mmCIF file of C-alpha atoms in Angstrom:
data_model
loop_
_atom_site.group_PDB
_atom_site.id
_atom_site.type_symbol
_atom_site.label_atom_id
_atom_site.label_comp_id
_atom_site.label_asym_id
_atom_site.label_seq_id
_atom_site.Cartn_x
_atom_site.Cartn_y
_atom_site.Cartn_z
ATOM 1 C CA UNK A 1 -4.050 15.824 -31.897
ATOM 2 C CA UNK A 2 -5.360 15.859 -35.588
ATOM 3 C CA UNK A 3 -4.451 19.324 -36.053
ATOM 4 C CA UNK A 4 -7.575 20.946 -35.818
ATOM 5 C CA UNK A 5 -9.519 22.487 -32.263
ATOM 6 C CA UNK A 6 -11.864 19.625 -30.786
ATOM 7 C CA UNK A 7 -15.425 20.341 -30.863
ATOM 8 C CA UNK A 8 -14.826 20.361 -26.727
ATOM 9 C CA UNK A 9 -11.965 21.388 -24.972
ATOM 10 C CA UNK A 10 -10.184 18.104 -23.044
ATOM 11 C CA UNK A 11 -10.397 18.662 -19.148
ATOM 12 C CA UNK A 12 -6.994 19.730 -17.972
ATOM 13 C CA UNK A 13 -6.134 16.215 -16.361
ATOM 14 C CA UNK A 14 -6.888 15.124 -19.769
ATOM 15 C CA UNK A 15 -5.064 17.545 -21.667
ATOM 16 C CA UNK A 16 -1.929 17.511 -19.260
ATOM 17 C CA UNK A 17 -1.329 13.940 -19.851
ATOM 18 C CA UNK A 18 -1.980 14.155 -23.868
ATOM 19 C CA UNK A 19 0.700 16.449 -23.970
ATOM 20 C CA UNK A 20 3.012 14.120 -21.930
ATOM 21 C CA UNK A 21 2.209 11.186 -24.132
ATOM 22 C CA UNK A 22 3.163 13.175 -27.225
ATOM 23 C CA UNK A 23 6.652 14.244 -25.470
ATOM 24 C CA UNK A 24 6.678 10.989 -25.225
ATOM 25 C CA UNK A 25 6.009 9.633 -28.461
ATOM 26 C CA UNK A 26 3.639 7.356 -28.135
ATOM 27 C CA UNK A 27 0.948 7.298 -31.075
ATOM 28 C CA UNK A 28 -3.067 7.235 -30.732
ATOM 29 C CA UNK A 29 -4.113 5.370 -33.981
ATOM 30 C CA UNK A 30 -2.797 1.764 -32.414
ATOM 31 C CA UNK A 31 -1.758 -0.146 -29.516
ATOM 32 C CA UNK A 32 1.718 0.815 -28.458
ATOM 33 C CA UNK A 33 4.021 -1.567 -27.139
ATOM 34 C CA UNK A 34 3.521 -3.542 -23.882
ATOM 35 C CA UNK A 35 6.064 -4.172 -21.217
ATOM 36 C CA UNK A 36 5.621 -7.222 -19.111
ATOM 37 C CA UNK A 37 7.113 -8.286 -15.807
ATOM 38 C CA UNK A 38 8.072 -12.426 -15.558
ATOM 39 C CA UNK A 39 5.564 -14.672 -13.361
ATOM 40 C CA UNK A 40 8.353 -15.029 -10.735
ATOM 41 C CA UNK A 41 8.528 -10.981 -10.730
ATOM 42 C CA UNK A 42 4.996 -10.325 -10.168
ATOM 43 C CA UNK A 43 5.164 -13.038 -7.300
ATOM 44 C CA UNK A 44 8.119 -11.539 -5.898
ATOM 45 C CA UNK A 45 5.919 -7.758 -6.280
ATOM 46 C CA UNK A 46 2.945 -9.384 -4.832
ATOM 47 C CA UNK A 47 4.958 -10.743 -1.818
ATOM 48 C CA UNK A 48 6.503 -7.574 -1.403
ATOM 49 C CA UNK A 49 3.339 -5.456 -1.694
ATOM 50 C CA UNK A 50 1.765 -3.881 1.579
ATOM 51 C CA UNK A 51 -1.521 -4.170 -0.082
ATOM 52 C CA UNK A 52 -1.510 -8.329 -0.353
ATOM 53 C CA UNK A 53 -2.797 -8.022 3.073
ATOM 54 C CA UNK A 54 -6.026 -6.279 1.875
ATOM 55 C CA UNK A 55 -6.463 -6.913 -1.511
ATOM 56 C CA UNK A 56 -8.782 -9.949 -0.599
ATOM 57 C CA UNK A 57 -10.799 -7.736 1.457
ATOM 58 C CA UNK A 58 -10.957 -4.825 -1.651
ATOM 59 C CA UNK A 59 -12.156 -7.921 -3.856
ATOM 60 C CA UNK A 60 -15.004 -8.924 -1.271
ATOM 61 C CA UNK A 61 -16.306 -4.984 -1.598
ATOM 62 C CA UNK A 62 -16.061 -5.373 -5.249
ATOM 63 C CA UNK A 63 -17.617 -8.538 -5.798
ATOM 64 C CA UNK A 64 -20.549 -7.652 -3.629
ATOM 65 C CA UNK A 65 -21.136 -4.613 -5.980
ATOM 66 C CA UNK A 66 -24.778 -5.084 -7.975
ATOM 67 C CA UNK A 67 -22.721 -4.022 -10.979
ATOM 68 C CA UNK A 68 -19.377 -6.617 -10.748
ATOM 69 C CA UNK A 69 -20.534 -8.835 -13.482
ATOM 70 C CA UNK A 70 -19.723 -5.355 -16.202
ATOM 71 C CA UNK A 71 -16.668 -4.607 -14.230
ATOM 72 C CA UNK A 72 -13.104 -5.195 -13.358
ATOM 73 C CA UNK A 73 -11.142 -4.889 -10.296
ATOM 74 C CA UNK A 74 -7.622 -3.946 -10.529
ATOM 75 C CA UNK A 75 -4.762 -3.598 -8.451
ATOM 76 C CA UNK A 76 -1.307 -2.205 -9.128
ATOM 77 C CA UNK A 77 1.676 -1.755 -7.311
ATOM 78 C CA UNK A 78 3.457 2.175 -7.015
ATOM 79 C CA UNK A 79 5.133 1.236 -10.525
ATOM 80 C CA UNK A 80 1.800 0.802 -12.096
ATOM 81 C CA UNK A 81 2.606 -3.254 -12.481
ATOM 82 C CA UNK A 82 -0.676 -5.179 -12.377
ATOM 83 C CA UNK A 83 -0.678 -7.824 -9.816
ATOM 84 C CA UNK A 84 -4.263 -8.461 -9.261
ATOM 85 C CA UNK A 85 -7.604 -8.730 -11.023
ATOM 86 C CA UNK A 86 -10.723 -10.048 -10.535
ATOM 87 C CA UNK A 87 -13.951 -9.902 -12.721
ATOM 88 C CA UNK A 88 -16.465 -11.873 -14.782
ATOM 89 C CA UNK A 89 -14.804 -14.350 -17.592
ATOM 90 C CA UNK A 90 -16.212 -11.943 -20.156
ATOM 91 C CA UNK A 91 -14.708 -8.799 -18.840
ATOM 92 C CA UNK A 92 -11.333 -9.968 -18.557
ATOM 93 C CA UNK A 93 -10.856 -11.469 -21.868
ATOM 94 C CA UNK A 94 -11.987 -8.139 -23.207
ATOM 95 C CA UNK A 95 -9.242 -6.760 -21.394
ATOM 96 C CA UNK A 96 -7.159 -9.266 -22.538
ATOM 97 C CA UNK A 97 -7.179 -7.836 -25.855
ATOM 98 C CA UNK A 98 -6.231 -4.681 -24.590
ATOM 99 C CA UNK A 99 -3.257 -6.883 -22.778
ATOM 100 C CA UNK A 100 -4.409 -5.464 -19.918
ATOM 101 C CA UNK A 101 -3.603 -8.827 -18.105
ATOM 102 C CA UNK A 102 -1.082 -9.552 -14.652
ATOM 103 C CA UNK A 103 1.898 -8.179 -14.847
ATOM 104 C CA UNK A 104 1.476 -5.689 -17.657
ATOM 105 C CA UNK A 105 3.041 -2.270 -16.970
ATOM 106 C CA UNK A 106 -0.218 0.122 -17.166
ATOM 107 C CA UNK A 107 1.718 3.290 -16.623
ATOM 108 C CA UNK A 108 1.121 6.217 -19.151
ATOM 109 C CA UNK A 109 4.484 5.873 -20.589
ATOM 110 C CA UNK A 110 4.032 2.537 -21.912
ATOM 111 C CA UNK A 111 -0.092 3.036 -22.620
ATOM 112 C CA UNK A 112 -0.819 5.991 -22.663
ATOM 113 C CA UNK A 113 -3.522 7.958 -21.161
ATOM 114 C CA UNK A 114 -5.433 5.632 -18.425
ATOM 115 C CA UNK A 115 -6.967 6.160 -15.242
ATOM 116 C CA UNK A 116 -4.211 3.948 -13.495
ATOM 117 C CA UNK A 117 -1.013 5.553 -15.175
ATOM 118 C CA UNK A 118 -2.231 9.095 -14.616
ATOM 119 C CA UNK A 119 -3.808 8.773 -11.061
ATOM 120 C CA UNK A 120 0.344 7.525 -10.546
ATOM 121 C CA UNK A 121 1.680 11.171 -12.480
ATOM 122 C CA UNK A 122 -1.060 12.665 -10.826
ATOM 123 C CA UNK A 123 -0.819 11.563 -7.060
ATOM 124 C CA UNK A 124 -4.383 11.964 -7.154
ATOM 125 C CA UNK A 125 -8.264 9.705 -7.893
ATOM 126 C CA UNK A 126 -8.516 9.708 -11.741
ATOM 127 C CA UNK A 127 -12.105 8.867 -13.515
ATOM 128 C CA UNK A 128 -11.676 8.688 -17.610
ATOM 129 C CA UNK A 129 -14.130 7.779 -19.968
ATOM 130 C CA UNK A 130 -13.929 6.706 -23.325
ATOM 131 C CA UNK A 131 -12.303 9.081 -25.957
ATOM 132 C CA UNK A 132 -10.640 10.528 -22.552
ATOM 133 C CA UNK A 133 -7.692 7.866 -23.018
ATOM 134 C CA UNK A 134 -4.431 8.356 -25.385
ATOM 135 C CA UNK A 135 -5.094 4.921 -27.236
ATOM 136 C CA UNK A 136 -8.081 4.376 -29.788
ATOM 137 C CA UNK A 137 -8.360 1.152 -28.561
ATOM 138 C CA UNK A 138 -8.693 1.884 -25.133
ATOM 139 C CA UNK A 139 -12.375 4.474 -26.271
ATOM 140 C CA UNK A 140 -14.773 1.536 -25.465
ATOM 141 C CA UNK A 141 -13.434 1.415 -22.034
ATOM 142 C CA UNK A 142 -14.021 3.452 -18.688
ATOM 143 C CA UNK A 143 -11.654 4.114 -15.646
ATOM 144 C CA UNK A 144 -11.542 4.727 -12.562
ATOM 145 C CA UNK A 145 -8.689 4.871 -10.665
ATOM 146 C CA UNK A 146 -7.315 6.079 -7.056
ATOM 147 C CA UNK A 147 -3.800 5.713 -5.151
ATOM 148 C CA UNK A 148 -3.577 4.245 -2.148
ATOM 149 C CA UNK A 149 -1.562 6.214 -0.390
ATOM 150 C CA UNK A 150 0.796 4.498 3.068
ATOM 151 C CA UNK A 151 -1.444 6.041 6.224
ATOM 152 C CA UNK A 152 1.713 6.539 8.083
ATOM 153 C CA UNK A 153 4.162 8.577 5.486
ATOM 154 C CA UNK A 154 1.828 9.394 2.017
ATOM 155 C CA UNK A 155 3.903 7.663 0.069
ATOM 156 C CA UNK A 156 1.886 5.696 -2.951
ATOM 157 C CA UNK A 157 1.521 2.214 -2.501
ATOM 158 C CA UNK A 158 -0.418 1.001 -5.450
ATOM 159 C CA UNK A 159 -3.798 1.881 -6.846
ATOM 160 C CA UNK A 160 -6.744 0.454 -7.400
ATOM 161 C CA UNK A 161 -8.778 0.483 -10.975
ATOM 162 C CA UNK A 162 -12.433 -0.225 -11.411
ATOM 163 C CA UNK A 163 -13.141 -0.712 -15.453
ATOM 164 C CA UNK A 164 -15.414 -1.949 -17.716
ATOM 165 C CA UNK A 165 -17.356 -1.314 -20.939
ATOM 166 C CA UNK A 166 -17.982 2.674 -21.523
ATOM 167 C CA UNK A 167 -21.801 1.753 -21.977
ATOM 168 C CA UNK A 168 -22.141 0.070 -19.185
ATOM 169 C CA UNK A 169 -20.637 3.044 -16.894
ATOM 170 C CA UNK A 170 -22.229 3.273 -13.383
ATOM 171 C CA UNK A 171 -22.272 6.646 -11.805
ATOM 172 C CA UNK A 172 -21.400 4.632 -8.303
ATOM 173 C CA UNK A 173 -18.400 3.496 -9.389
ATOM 174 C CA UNK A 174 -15.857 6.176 -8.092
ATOM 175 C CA UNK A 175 -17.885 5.990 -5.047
ATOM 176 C CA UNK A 176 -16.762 2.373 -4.346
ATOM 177 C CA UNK A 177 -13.269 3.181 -5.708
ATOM 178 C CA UNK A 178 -12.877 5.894 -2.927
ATOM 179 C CA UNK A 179 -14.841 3.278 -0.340
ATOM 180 C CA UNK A 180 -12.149 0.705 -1.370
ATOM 181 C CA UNK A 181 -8.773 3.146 -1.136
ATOM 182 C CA UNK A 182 -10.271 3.849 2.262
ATOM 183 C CA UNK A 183 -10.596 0.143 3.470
ATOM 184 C CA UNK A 184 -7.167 -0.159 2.641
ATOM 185 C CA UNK A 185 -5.352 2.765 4.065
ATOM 186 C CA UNK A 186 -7.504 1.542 7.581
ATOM 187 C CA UNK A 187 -6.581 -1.859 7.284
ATOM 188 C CA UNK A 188 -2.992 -0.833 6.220
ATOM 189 C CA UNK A 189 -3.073 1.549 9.830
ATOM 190 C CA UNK A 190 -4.778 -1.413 11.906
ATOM 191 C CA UNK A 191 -2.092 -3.845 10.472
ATOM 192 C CA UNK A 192 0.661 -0.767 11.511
ATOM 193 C CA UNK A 193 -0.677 -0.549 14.984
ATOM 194 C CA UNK A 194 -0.809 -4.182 15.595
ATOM 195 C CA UNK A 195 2.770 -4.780 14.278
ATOM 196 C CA UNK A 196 4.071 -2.106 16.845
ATOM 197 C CA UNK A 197 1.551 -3.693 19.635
ATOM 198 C CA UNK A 198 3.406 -7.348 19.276
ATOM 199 C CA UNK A 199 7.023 -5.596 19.402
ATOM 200 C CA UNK A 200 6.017 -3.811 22.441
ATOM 201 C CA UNK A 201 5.193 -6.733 23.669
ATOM 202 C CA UNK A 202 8.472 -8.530 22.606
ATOM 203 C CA UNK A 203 10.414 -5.554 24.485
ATOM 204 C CA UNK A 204 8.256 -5.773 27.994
ATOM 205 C CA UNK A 205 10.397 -8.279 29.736
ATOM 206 C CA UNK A 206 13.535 -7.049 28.425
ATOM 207 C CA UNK A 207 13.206 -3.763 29.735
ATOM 208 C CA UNK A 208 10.956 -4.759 32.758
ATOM 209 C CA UNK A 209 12.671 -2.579 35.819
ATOM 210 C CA UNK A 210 14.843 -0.251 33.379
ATOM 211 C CA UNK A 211 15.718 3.657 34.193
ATOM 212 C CA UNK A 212 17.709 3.597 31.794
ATOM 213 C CA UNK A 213 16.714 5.814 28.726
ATOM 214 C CA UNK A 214 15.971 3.647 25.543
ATOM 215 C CA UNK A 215 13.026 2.865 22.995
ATOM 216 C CA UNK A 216 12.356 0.088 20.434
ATOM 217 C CA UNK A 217 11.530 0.689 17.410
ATOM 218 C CA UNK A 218 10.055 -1.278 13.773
ATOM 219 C CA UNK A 219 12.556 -1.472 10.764
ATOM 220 C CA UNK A 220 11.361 1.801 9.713
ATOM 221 C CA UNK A 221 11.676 3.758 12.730
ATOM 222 C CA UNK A 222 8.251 4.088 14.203
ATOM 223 C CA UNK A 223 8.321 3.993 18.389
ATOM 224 C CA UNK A 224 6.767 1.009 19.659
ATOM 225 C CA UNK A 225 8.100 1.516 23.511
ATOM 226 C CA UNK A 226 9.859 4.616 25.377
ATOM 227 C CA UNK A 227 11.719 4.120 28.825
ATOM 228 C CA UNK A 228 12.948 7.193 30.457
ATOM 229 C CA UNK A 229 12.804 9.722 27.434
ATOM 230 C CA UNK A 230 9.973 11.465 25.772
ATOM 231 C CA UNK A 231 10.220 11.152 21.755
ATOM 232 C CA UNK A 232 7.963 11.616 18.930
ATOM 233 C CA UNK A 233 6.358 8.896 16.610
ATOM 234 C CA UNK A 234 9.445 7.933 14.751
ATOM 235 C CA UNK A 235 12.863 8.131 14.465
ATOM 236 C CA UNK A 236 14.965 7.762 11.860
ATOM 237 C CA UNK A 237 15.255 3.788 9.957
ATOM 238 C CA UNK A 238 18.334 2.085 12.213
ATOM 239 C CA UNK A 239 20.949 0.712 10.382
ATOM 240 C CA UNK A 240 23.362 -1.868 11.934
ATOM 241 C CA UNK A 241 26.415 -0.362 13.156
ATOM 242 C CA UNK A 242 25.174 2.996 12.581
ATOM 243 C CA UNK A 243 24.685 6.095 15.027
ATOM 244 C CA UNK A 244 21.067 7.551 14.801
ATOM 245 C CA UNK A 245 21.002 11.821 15.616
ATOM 246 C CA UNK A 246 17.305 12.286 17.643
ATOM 247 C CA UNK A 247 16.836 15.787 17.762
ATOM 248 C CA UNK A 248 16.897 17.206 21.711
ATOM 249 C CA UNK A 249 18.277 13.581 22.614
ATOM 250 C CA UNK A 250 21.579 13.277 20.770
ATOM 251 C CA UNK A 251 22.846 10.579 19.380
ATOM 252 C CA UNK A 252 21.645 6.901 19.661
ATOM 253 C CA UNK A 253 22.972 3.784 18.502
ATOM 254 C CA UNK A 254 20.639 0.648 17.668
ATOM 255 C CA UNK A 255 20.796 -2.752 18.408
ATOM 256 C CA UNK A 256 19.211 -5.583 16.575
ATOM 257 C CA UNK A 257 16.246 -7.549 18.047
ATOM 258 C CA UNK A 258 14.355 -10.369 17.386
ATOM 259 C CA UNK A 259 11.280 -7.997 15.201
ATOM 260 C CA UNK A 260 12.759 -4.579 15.358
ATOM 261 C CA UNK A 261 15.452 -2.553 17.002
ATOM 262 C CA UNK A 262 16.718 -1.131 20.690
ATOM 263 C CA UNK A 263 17.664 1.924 20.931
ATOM 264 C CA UNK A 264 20.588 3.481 23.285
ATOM 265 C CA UNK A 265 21.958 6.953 23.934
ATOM 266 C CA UNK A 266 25.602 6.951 22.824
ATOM 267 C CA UNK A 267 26.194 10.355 23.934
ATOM 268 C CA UNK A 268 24.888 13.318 26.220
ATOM 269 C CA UNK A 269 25.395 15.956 24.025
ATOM 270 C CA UNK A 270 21.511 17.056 23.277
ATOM 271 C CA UNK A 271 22.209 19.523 19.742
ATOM 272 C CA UNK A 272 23.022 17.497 16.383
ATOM 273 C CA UNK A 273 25.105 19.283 14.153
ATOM 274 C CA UNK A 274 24.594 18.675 10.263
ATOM 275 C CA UNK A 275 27.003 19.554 7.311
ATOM 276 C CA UNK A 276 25.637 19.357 3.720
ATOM 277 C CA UNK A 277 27.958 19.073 1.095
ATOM 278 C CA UNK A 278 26.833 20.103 -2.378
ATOM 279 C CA UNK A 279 30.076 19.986 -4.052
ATOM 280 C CA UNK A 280 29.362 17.056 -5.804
ATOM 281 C CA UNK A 281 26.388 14.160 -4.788
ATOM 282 C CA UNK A 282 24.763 15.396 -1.784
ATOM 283 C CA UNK A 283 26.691 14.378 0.897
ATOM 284 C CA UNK A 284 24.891 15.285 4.493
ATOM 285 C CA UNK A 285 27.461 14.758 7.477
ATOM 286 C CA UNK A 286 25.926 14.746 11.676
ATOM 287 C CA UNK A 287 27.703 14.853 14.824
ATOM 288 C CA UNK A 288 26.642 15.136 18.271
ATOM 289 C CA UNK A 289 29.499 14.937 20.806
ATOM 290 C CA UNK A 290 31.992 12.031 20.421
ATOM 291 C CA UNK A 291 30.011 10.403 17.699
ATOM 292 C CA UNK A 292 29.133 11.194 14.075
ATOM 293 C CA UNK A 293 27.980 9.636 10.934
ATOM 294 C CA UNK A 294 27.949 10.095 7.380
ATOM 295 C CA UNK A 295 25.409 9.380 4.594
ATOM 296 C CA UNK A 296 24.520 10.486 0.790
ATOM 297 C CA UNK A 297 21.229 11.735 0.221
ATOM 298 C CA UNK A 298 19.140 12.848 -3.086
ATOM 299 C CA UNK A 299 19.194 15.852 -4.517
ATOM 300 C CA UNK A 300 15.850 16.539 -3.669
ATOM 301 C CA UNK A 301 16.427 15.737 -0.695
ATOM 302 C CA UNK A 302 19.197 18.125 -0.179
ATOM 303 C CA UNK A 303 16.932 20.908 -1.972
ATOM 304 C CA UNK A 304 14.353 20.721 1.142
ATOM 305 C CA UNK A 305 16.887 20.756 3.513
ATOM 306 C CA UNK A 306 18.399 24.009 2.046
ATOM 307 C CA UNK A 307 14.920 25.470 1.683
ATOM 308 C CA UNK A 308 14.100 24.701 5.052
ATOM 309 C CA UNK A 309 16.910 25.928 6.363
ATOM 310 C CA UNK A 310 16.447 29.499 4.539
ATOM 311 C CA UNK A 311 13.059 29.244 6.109
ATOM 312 C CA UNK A 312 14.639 29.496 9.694
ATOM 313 C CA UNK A 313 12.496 28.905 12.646
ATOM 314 C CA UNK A 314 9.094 30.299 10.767
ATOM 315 C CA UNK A 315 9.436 27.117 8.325
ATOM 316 C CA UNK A 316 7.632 26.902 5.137
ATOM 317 C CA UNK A 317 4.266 24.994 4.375
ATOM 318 C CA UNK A 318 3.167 22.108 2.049
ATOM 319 C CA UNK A 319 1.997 24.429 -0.281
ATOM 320 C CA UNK A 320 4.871 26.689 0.225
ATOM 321 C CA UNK A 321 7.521 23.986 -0.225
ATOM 322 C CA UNK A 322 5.511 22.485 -3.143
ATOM 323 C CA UNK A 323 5.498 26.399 -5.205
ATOM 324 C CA UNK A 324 9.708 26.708 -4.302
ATOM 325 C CA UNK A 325 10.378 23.015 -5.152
ATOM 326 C CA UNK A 326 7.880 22.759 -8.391
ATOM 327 C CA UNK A 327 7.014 26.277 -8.884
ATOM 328 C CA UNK A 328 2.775 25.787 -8.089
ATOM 329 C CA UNK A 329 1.522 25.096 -4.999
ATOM 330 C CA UNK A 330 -0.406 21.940 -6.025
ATOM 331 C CA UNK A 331 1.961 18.985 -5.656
ATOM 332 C CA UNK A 332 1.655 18.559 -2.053
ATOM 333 C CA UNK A 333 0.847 14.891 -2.448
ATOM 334 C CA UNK A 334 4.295 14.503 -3.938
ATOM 335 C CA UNK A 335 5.549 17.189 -1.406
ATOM 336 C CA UNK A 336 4.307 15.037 1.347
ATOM 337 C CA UNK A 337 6.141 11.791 0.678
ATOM 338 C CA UNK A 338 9.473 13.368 -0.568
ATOM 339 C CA UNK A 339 9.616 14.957 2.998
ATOM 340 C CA UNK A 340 8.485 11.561 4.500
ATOM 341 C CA UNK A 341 11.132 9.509 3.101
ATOM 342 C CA UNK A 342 13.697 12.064 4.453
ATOM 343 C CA UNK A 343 11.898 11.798 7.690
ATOM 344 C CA UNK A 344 12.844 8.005 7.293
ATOM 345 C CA UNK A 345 16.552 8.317 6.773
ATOM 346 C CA UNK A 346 17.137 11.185 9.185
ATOM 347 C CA UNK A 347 14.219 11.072 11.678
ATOM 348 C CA UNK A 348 12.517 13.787 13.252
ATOM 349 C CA UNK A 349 15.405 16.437 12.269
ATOM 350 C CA UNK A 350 12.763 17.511 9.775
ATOM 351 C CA UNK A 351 9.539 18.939 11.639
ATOM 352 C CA UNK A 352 6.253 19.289 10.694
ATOM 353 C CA UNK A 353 2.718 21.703 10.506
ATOM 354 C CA UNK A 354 4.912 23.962 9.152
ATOM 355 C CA UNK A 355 8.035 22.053 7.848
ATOM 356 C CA UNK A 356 11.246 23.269 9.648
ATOM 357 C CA UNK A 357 14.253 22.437 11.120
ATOM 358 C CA UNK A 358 13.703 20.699 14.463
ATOM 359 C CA UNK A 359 14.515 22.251 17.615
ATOM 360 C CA UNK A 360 18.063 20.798 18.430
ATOM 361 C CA UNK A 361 19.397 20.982 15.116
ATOM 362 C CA UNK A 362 22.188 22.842 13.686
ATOM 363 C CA UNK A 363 22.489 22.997 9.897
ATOM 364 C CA UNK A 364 25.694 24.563 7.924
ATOM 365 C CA UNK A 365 25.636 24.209 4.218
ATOM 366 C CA UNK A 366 28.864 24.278 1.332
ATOM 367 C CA UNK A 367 27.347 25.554 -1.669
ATOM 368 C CA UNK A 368 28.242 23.767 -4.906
ATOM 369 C CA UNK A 369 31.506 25.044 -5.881
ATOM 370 C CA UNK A 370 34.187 22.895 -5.239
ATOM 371 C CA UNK A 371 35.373 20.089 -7.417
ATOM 372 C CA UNK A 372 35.152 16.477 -7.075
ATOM 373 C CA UNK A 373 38.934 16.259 -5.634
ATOM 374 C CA UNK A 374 37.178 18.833 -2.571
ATOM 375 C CA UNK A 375 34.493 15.781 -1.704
ATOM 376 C CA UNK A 376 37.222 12.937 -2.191
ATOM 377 C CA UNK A 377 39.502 15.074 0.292
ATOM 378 C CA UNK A 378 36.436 15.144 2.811
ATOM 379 C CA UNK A 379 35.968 11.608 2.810
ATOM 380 C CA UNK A 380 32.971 11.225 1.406
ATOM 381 C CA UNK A 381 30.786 8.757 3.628
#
C-alpha cells in the first residue's frame, strides 16, 4: 500500500479485500466516514431480524466465556448493520472511538477491512488481527467474525463478531464464534420446525376427513401438511390471487389462512411449461393447462435457469454452477442461496444434488434480441 513489498506477504483473504478497499477508495492513514442507521431503523432491523430470537441465548455463551471481560460480542444483520452488543463498560467505549457502536454500518465499503464486512464479501468465518484491517485505527483491535447462515435456504442472516484488544487475543475465541453460529442456525431450525408443527396443527380440523388433494404451507412455502399428494419440502412462496406451477402436480392456487396458506390443484395437467424472455428484463412466463402466470425475475436468476437448462437432465453441480456463473468454483456459498431464493419464487422447478430442471418441467428460452416494443407486445407480466 506504501509502494514498497511488505516484509510478509498479506494472506489472500487479506490481500483480496485490500485491493477492494482501494477500488474503492477508501484511505488507511484515518478513519473513513461512518454511515449510521436512525434508532427507529435499527428497531425496525432488530424486529425484523430472525436472529432476535437467539441473540439472548448467543450473549449467555458469551458472557459465560472466562475471557468476556477483554471482549465484545457483536451482532449484525445480512447488511452488516450493528444491532447488538454486549461487553464490559471498558471494551465498548474503546469501541466507541472506533464508532463501532448500534447501528453503525460495519461493512468493508464504509470501514474497510474487518472481520464482519469481509466474512459478508466472503460468505465465509473471518479471523483478522491487528495490522490485518484496512484502517490504522482499527491495528489495536482483533476480529473474529462468522455468518450465520438460514438452516433451511443458506442465505446469510447476520453475523456474529467477537473483538477486543489485539494483546489480549485468546486462541479460543474462533472456537466460541463457530460454537455460537452453530447455536443459532439450531435454534433458528428448532424455531422452523415448531412454526410448521403449530400450522399443522391449525390445518388438522380443517382437513379432518379430506381425499381431496391439498397441502398447507408457511409464507415461504415450506410443507407443513400433505392430503392426498406426495410433494417435496417446499413449494414455491404463495401469493394471493396467484397460480403456483408444482412440478409433476400442475398447477395450484393458494388460499389465505389464519398462519399460512392452503393449497388446491387448479388443474390436472401434470407438465409446467416455462417461457423465458430475455429480450429485455427477464421475464419468465408458466402454464399448465387452463391456467398460467407471469412474473419478472433477476438476471441472475435467469442466468441459472439458462445454464441449467443447457445442462439437460445430467444437471450441473455447486461447484460447476459456481465456475460458469463466477468463473472459479469457490463461491458455492453464494451459489447456494442465489439458487435458494429462486427455489422460493418458483418452487421445486429447480432440483437439487445436482442442480437441474425438475422432472415435469418444460423450459423454452428467447434469446436477447428483440427490442423493448417485442416485450411490451408480449404483455409483459
Amino acid at each position: 500500500m506504501a509502494g514498497t513489498p511488505p516484509p510478509l506477504r498479506p494472506r489472500d483473504i487479506v490481500s483480496h479485500s485490500w485491493s477492494r478497499m482501494q477500488q474503492l477508495g477508501l484511505t488507511a492513514d484515518r478513519v473513513n466516514k461512518r454511515d449510521f442507521f436512525t434508532e427507529d431503523e435499527v428497531e425496525r432491523r432488530r424486529h425484523d431480524s430472525p436472529l432476535r430470537d437467539v441473540v439472548d441465548r448467543i450473549a449467555e455463551m458469551f458472557n459465560a466465556s472466562s475471557d468476556a471481560a477483554t471482549m465484545m460480542l457483536v451482532v449484525t444483520d445480512a447488511d452488516g448493520a450493528v444491532l447488538w452488543r454486549a461487553g464490559t463498560a471498558g471494551v465498548r467505549r474503546r469501541a466507541d472511538e472506533l464508532e463501532f457502536t448500534e447501528g453503525a454500518d460495519w461493512t468493508e465499503a464504509k470501514v474497510g477491512t474487518n472481520a464482519i464486512g469481509t466474512a459478508l464479501a466472503e460468505a465465509a468465518p473471518v479471523e483478522l488481527l491487528a495490522g490485518e484491517h484496512f484502517e490504522q485505527g482499527q491495528h489495536a483491535w482483533y476480529c473474529s467474525a462468522s455468518p450465520v447462515h438460514d438452516p433451511r435456504t443458506g442465505e446469510v442472516l447476520g453475523v456474529i463478531d467477537v473483538s477486543g484488544p489485539a494483546l489480549a487475543l485468546h486462541p479460543a475465541v474462533g472456537v466460541l464464534v463457530e460454537t455460537a453460529t452453530r447455536l443459532a442456525q439450531a435454534e433458528l431450525w428448532l424455531s422452523h420446525q415448531k412454526r410448521l408443527d403449530a400450522l399443522r396443527q391449525l390445518a388438522e380440523p380443517l382437513l379432518a376427513g379430506s381425499t381431496e388433494p391439498s397441502m398447507v404451507v408457511d409464507d415461504n412455502g415450506w410443507v407443513a401438511h400433505r392430503t392426498g399428494i406426495f410433494v417435496g419440502d417446499r413449494i414455491a412462496a404463495p401469493r394471493a390471487g396467484q397460480a403456483i406451477a408444482v412440478p409433476g402436480l400442475g398447477t395450484w392456487l393458494p388460499e389465505k389462512l389464519a398462519r399460512g396458506w392452503l393449497v388446491r390443484p387448479l388443474g390436472r395437467a401434470r407438465t409446467v411449461l416455462f417461457d423465458l424472455d430475455l429480450s429485455g428484463t427477464p421475464v419468465l412466463r408458466a402454464s399448465s393447462g387452463d391456467s398460467s402466470w407471469c412474473r419478472s425475475i433477476t438476471r441472475r436468476h435467469a442466468e441459472i435457469l439458462s445454464l441449467l437448462h443447457a445442462a439437460g437432465p445430467d444437471g450441473l453441480t455447486a461447484a460447476a454452477l459456481s465456475r460458469s456463473l463466477f468463473g472459479d468454483p469457490d463461491h458455492l456459498v453464494t451459489v447456494r442461496a442465489e439458487v435458494s431464493r429462486l427455489r422460493r419464487l418458483l418452487g421445486a422447478v429447480v432440483a437439487t444434488r445436482p442442480y437441474r430442471l425438475a422432472e415435469g418441467v418444460q423450459l423454452s428460452i428467447h434469446p436477447p434480441r428483440a427490442t423493448a416494443d417485442h416485450l411490451a407486445r408480449s404483455g409483459g407480466c
